[in-house]
XYZ file of C-alpha atoms in Angstrom:
531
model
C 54.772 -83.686 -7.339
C 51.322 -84.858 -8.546
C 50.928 -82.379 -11.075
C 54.127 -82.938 -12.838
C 52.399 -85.653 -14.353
C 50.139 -83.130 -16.301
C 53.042 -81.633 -17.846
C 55.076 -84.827 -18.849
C 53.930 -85.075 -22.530
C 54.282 -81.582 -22.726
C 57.832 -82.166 -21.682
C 58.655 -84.643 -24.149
C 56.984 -83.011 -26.802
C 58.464 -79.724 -26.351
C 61.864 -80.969 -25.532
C 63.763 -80.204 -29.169
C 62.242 -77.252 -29.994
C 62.311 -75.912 -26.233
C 64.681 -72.999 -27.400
C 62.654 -72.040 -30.631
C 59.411 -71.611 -28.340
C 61.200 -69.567 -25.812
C 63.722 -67.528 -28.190
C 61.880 -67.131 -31.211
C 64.576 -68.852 -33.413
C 62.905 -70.216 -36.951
C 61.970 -73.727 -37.540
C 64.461 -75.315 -40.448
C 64.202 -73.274 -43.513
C 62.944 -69.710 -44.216
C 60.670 -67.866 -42.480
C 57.269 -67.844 -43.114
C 54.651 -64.857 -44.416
C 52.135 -64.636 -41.794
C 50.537 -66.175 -38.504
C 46.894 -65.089 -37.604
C 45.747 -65.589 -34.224
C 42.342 -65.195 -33.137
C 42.938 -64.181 -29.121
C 40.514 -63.792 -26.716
C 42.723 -61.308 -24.854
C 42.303 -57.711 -25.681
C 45.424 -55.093 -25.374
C 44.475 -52.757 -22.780
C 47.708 -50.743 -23.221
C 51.175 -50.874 -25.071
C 52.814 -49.802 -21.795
C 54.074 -52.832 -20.570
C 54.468 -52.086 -16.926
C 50.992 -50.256 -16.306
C 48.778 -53.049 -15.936
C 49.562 -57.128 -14.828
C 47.176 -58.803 -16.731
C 47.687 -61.788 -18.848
C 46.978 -60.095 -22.176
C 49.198 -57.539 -21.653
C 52.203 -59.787 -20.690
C 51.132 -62.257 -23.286
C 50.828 -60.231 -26.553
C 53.958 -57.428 -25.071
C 56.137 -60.464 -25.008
C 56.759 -60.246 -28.613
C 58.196 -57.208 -28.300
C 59.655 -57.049 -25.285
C 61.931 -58.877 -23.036
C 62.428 -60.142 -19.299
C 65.542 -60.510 -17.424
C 64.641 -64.286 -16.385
C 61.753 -66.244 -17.776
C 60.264 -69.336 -16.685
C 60.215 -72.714 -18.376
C 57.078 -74.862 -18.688
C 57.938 -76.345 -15.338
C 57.857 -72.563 -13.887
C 61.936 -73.402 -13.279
C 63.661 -69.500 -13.690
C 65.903 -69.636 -17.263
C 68.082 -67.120 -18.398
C 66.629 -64.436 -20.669
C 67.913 -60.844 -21.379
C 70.384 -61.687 -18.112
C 72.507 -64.782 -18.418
C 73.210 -64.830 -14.592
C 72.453 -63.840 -11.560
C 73.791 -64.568 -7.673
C 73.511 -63.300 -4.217
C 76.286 -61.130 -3.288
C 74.690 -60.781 0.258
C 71.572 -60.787 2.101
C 70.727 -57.420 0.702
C 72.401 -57.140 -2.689
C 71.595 -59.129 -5.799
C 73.829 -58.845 -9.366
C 72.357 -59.384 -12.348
C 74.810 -60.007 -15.714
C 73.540 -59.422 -19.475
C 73.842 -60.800 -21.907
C 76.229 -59.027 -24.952
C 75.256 -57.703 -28.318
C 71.588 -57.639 -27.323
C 69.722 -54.602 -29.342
C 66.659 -53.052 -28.949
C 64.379 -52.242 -32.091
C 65.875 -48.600 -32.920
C 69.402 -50.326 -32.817
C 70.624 -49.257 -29.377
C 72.344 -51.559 -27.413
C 71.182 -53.310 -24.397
C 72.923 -52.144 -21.580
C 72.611 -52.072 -17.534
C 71.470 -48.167 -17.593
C 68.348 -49.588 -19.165
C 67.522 -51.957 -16.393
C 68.338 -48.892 -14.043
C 65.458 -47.243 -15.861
C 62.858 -49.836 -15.901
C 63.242 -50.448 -12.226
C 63.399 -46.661 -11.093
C 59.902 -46.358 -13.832
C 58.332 -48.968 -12.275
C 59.121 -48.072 -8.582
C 59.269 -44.377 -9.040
C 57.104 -43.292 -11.708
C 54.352 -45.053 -12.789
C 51.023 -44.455 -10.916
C 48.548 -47.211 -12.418
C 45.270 -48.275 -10.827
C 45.693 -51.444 -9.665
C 50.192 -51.182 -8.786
C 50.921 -52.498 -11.884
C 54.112 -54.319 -11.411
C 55.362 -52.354 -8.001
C 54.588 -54.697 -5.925
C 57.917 -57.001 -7.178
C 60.509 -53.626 -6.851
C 59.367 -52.114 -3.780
C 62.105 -53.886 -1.984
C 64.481 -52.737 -4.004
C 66.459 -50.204 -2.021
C 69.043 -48.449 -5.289
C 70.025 -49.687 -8.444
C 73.169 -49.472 -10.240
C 74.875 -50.459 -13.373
C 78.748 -50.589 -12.227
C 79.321 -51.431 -15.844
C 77.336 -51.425 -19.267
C 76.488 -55.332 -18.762
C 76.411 -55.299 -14.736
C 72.704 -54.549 -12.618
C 74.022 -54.155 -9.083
C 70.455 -53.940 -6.543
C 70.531 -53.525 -2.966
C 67.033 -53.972 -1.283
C 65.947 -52.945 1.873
C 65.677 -56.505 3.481
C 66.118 -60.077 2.177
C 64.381 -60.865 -0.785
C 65.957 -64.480 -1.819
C 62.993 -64.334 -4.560
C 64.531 -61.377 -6.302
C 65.157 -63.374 -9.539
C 61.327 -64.772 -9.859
C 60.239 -61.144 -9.740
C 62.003 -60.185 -12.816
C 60.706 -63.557 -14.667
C 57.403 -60.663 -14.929
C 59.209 -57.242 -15.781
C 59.731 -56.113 -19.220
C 62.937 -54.428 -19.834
C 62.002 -50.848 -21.656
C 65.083 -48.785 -23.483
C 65.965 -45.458 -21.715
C 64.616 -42.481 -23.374
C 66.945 -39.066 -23.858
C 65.526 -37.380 -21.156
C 62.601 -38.685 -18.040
C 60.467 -41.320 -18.037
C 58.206 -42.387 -20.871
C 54.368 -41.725 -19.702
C 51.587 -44.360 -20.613
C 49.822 -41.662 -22.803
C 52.829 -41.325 -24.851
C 53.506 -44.952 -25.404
C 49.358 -45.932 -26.017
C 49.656 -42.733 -28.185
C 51.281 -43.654 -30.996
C 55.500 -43.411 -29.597
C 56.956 -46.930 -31.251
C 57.299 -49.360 -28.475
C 61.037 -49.805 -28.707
C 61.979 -53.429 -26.691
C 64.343 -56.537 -27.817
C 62.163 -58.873 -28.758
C 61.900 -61.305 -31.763
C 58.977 -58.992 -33.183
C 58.931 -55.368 -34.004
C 55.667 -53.439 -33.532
C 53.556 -52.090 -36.132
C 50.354 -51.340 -36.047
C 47.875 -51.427 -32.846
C 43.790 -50.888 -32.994
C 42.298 -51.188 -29.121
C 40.284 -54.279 -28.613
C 40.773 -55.018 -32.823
C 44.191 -56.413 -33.453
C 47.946 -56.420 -33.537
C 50.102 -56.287 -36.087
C 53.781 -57.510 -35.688
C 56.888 -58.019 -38.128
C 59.499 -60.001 -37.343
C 62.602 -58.670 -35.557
C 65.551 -60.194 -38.220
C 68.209 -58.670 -36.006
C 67.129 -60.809 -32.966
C 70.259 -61.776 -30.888
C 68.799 -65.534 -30.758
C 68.409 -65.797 -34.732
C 65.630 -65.014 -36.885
C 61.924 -65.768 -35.880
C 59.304 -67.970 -37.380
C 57.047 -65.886 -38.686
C 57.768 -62.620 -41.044
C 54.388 -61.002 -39.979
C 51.927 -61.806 -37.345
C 48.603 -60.472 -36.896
C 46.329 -60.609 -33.349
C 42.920 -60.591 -34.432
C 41.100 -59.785 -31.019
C 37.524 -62.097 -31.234
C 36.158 -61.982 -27.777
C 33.476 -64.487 -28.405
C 34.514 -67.887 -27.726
C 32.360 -69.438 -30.925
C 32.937 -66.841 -33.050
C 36.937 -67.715 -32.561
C 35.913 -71.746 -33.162
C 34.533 -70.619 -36.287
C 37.445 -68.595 -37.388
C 39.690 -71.375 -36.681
C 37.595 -73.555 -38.507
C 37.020 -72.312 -41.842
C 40.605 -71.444 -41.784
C 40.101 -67.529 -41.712
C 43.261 -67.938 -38.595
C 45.668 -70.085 -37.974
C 45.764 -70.403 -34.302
C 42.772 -69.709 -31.799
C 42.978 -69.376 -27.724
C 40.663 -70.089 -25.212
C 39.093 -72.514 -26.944
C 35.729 -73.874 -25.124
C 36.284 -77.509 -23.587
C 32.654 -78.104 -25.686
C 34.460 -77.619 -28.894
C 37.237 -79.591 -28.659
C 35.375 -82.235 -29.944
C 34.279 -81.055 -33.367
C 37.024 -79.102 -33.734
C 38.823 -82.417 -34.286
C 35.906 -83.611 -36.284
C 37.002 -80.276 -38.529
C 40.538 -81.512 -39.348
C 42.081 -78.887 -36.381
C 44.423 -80.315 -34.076
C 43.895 -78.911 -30.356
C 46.488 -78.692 -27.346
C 45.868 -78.394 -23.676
C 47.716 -78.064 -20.443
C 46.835 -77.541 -16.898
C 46.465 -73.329 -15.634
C 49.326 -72.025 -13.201
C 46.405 -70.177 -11.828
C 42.903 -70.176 -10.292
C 39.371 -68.990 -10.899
C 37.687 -67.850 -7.133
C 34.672 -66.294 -5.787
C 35.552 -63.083 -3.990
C 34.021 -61.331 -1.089
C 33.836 -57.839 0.140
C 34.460 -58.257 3.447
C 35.144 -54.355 4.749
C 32.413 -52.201 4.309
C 29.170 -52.414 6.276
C 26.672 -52.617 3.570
C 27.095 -53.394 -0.005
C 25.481 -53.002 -3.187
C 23.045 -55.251 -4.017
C 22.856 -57.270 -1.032
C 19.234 -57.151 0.920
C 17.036 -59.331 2.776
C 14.545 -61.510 1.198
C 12.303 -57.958 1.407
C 14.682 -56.340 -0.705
C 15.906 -54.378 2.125
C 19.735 -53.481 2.369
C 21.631 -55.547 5.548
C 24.281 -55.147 7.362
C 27.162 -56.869 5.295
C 26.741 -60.776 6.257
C 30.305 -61.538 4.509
C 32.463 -60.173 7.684
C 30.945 -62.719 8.896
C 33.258 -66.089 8.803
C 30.259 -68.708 9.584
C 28.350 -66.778 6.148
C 31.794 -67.576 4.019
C 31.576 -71.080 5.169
C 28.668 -71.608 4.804
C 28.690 -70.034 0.854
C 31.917 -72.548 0.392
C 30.104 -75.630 2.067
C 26.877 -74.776 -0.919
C 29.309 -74.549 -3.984
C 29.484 -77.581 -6.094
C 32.810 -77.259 -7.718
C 32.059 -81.055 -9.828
C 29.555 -79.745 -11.490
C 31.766 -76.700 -12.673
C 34.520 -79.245 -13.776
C 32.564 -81.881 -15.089
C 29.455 -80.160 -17.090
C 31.070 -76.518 -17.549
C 34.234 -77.475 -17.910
C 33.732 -81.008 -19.587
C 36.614 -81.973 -17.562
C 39.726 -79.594 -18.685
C 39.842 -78.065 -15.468
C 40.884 -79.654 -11.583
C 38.190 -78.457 -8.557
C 40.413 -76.145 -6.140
C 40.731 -75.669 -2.823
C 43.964 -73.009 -2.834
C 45.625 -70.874 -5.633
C 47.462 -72.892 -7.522
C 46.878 -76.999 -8.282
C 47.796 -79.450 -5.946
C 51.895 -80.408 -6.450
C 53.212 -77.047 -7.212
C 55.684 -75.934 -5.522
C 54.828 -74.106 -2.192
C 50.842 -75.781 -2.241
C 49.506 -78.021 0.406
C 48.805 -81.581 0.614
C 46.177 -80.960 3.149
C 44.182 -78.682 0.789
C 41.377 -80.596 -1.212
C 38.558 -79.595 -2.313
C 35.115 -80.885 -0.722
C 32.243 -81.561 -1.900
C 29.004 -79.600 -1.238
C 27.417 -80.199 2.093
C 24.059 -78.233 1.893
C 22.784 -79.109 5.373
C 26.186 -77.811 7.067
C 25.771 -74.555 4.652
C 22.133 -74.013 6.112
C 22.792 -74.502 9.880
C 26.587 -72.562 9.331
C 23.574 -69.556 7.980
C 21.349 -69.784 10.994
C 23.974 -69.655 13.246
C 25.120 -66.034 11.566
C 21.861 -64.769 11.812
C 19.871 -65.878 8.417
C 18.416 -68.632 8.788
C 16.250 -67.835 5.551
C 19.260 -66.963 3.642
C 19.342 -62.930 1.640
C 19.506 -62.211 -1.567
C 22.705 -60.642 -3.788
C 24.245 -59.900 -7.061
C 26.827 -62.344 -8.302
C 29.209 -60.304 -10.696
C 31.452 -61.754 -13.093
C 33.231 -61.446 -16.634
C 31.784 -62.576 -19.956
C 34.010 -64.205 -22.314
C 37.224 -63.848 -19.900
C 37.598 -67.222 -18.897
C 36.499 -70.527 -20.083
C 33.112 -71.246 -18.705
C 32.961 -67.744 -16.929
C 29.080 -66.658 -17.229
C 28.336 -70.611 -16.783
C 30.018 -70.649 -13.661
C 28.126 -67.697 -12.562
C 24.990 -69.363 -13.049
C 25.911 -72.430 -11.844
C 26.954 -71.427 -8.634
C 23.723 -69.325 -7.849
C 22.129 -72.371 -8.369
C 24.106 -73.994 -6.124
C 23.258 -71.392 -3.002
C 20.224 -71.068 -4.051
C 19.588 -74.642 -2.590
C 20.253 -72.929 0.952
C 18.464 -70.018 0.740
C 20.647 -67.297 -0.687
C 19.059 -65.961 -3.874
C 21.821 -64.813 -6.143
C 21.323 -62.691 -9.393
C 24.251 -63.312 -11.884
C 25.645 -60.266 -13.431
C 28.127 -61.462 -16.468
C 29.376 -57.897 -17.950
C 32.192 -57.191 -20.306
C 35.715 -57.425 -18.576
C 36.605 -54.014 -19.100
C 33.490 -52.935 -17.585
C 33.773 -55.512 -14.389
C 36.987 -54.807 -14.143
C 36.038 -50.784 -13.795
C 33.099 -51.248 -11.559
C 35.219 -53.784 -9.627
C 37.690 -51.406 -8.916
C 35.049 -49.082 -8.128
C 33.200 -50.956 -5.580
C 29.749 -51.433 -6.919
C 30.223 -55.392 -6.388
C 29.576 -56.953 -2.858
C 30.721 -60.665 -4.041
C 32.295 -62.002 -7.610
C 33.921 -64.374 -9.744
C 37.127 -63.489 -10.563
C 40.537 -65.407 -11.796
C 44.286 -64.361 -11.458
C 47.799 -66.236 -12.594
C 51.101 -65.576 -11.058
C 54.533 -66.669 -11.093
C 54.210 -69.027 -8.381
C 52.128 -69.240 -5.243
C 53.765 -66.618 -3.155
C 52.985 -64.700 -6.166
C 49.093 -64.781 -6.144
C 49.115 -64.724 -2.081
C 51.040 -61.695 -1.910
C 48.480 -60.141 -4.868
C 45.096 -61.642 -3.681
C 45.090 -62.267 0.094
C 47.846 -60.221 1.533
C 46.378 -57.050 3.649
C 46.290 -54.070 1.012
C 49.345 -51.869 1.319
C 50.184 -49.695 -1.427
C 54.007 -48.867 0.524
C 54.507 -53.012 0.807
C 52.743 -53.272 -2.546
C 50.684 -55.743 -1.132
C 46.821 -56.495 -1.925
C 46.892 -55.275 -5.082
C 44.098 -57.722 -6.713
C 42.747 -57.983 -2.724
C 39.349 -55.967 -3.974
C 37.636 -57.523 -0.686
C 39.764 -55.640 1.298
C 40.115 -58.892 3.437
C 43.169 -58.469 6.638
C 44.589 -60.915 8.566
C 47.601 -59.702 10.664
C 48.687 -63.833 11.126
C 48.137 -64.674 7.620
C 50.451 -61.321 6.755
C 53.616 -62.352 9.618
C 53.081 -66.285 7.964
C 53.651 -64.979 4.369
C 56.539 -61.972 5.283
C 58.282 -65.107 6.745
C 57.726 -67.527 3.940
C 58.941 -65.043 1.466
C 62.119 -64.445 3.478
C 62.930 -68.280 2.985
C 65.577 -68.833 0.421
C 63.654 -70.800 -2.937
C 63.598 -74.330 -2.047
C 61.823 -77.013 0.529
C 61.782 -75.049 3.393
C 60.314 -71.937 1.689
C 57.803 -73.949 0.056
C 56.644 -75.603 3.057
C 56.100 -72.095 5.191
C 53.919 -71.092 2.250
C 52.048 -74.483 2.514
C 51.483 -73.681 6.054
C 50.174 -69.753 5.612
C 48.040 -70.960 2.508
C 46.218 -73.391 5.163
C 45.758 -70.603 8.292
C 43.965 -68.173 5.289
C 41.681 -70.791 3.613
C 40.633 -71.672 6.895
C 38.958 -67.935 6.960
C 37.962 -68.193 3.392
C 38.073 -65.149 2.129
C 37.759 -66.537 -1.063
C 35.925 -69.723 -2.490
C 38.472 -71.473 -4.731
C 36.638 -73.209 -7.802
C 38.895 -74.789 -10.243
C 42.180 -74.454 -11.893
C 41.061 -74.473 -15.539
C 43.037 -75.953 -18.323
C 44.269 -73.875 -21.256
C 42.999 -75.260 -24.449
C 44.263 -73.938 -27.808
C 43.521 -74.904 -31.493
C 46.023 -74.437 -34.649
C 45.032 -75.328 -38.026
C 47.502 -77.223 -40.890
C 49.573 -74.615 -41.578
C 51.142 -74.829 -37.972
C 53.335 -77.876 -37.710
C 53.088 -78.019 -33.837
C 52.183 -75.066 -30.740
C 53.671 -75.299 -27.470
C 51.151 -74.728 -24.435
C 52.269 -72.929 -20.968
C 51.053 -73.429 -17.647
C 50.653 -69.663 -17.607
C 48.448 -68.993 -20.315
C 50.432 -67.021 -22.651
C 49.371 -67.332 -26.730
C 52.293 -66.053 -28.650
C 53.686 -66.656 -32.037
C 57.047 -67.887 -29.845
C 54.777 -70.612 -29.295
C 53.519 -71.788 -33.113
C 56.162 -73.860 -35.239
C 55.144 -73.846 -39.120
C 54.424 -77.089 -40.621
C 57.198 -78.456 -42.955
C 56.660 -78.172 -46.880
């Protein structure tokens, strides 16, 4: 697989401390005071199954745990459950692993996995389906014995174990379900992690201690403090004056003096991709008009129009200037090589006077105007790209007016529908993942469509990806998912743009830090130097 190649070094870097990255046991000798992290991801919530975003799952890791996780190769490892088989089509068992304890000194036990499923499925009403979307097939669930998870589901679902690689196990309360309010309200969260919660301050920081009971040994780091610093300089300059130890999303302009600075940086390509997004439902949308300023009917229903907007996007200059080159151009969700991607995807380079004849042929042959939305400070290069690709269109007569905002506040009037078109970005577990999330007809029942804000549907793209997913994991599985990727990029209901790379930087007291293709910045992931 062609990106393997990326994640070689990593490999051999990572290969004798694999387990302390993943399990949180100490480097040689004592643990040490404190980590600070500057993080560009802000908490949202310290219920870990309300949203699916990457700062939740990243920064909840610490104190929570997953049945399965997945290695740097996004192979499925055992985590909280040391096995797990097929009994039949239909029923799945899942065993745990002993003398596993959560914070308050309970013991692990099946009952709780009972309860985070039945929450999840049952209970918890968030905005965008949380994490429903991987238990909806999931028919009962039993625990035949304190260390046993017995599931039956409703139809095949031979990718049963992947799901759980996302879903935090919670500890069963006395009585009902614990409610989000409760949780973000001050109730300890209570999970098996190598850290132990503290303190919390919305969009200011974490605090952490370190969990010395942990079944895998004791972590790293005594203490560890998330300092939240949204702006991408202002965490460079943290980093660099030695104010933190460790800073994420570090700007691919940086790198360089960074280095200069005496910080060592690491990078690795993104199990994920950054897209332009289209409303393609409605008949008119906000703040798309002719050149007048006049509202039209909605040109993206329109397949020629999406085209024609791919065709005009120059996704070099987004990798080479923006990007300085950490980042691959994309043409589907996840990088070329991956399992389940397609060789016959690649991304093409801008053909301007296909774009303006594709636009004539819809009906606007002297283009419209609209506003481009977007994130500021979400993703590396985010209100950049914006600007670059409304440039871009520009050159074929559609006039667009970036709009960087705030993610909290995109993400609200995103969910609200006061964007026509976007720039958006989304990481999953593996491709099926981010189809079933992104592309997949919206269907709160299948739990379908739930990052789908276009509202795009297509019936043959839907039977394609049912059948793909009802493929055991392997070649043939991967290869039906190559095939439905291809049928729905044909439509484009979204523009793929590039599969960024993560880039972090760790100053000297950190002997060595551990990059993921899926983003996550955790103190799992920072070794101290040696003394």
């Amino acid at each position: 697989m062609q990106i393997q190649s990326r994640f070689c070094s990593h490999r051999l870097a990572a290969l004798l401390i694999s387990l302390i990255f993943w399990s949180g046991l100490p480097a040689p000798g004592h643990a040490q005071e404190e980590l600070r992290i500057a993080t560009s991801y802000k908490l949202m919530t310290l219920d870990p199954h309300y949203a699916n975003l990457n700062e939740n799952t990243s920064l909840l890791s610490h104190i929570y745990e997953r049945l399965v996780y997945q290695d740097d190769r996004l192979d499925l490892k055992p985590g909280l459950a040391v096995s797990w088989r097929a009994v039949s089509d239909r029923q799945w068992e899942f065993k745990l692993r002993e003398n596993v304890r959560f914070h308050d000194g309970s013991p692990l036990t099946a009952d709780d996995v009972v309860y985070t499923i039945e929450r999840i499925r049952d209970f918890l009403k968030s905005p965008s389906g949380g994490f429903r979307s991987y238990v909806t097939g999931i028919e009962s669930v039993s625990a035949p014995d304190p260390l046993t998870v017995l599931i039956e589901t409703d139809g095949a679902v031979p990718n049963l174990p992947l799901f759980f690689s996302s879903i935090f196990v919670m500890n069963r309360p006395a009585k009902g379900f614990e409610t989000t309010e409760d949780l973000n309200a001050g109730h300890p969260p209570n999970g098996t992690g190598p850290y132990r919660f503290e303190s919390w301050s919305s969009g200011e920081s974490l605090r952490l201690a370190g969990n010395d009971d942990y079944w895998d040994g004791k972590p790293a780091w005594s203490k560890v403090t998330f300092r939240v610093i949204e702006n991408p300089a202002a965490r460079v300059a943290a980093l660099s004056t030695g104010e933190v130890d460790v800073a994420d999303a570090i700007p691919a302009r940086d790198v360089a003096s960074l280095k200069e600075r005496g910080a060592r940086v690491a990078s690795v390509g993104a199990a994920r991709v950054n897209f332009v997004q289209f409303d393609v439902a409605r008949d008119t949308l906000p703040g798309v008009t002719d050149k007048s300023g006049e509202p039209i009917a909605n040109p993206f229903k329109n397949p020629l129009v999406r085209r024609a907007l791919t065709l005009a996007t120059d996704r070099g200059i987004l990798v080479d200037k923006i990007l300085a080159g950490y980042g691959t151009a994309a043409a589907q969700v996840f990088p070329n090589g991956l399992p389940g991607t397609s060789a016959k995807l690649l991304p093409e380079a801008p053909n301007y006077d296909e774009a303006k004849m594709l636009l004539a042929k819809a009906g606007f042959p002297d283009g419209f105007n609209l506003v481009l939305a977007g994130p500021a400070s979400r993703y590396p290069g985010d209100a950049e790209s914006l600007q670059a690709v409304a440039q871009s269109w520009a050159r074929i007569g559609v006039n667009a007016q970036p709009a960087a905002a705030p993610f909290s506040v995109f993400n609200t009037k995103r969910a609200a529908g006061d964007y026509g078109v976007w720039y958006g970005g989304t990481s999953g577990e593996a491709v099926d993942i981010i189809l079933h999330t992104l592309l997949a007809s919206p269907d709160p029942e299948r739990g379908t469509g739930a990052l789908n804000f276009g509202k795009y549907r297509n019936e043959a793209f839907d039977a394609m990806l049912a059948r793909a997913e009802s493929i055991a994991v392997g070649p043939e599985r991967n290869a039906a998912l190559a095939q439905a990727t291809e049928l729905v990029m044909a439509d484009q209901p979204i523009i793929p743009l590039y599969h960024f790379h993560h880039i972090v930087g760790y100053g000297s007291r950190i002997g060595s830090y551990v990059l993921h293709p899926r983003g996550w910045t955790t103190a799992m992931q920072t070794l101290p130097a040696m003394e």
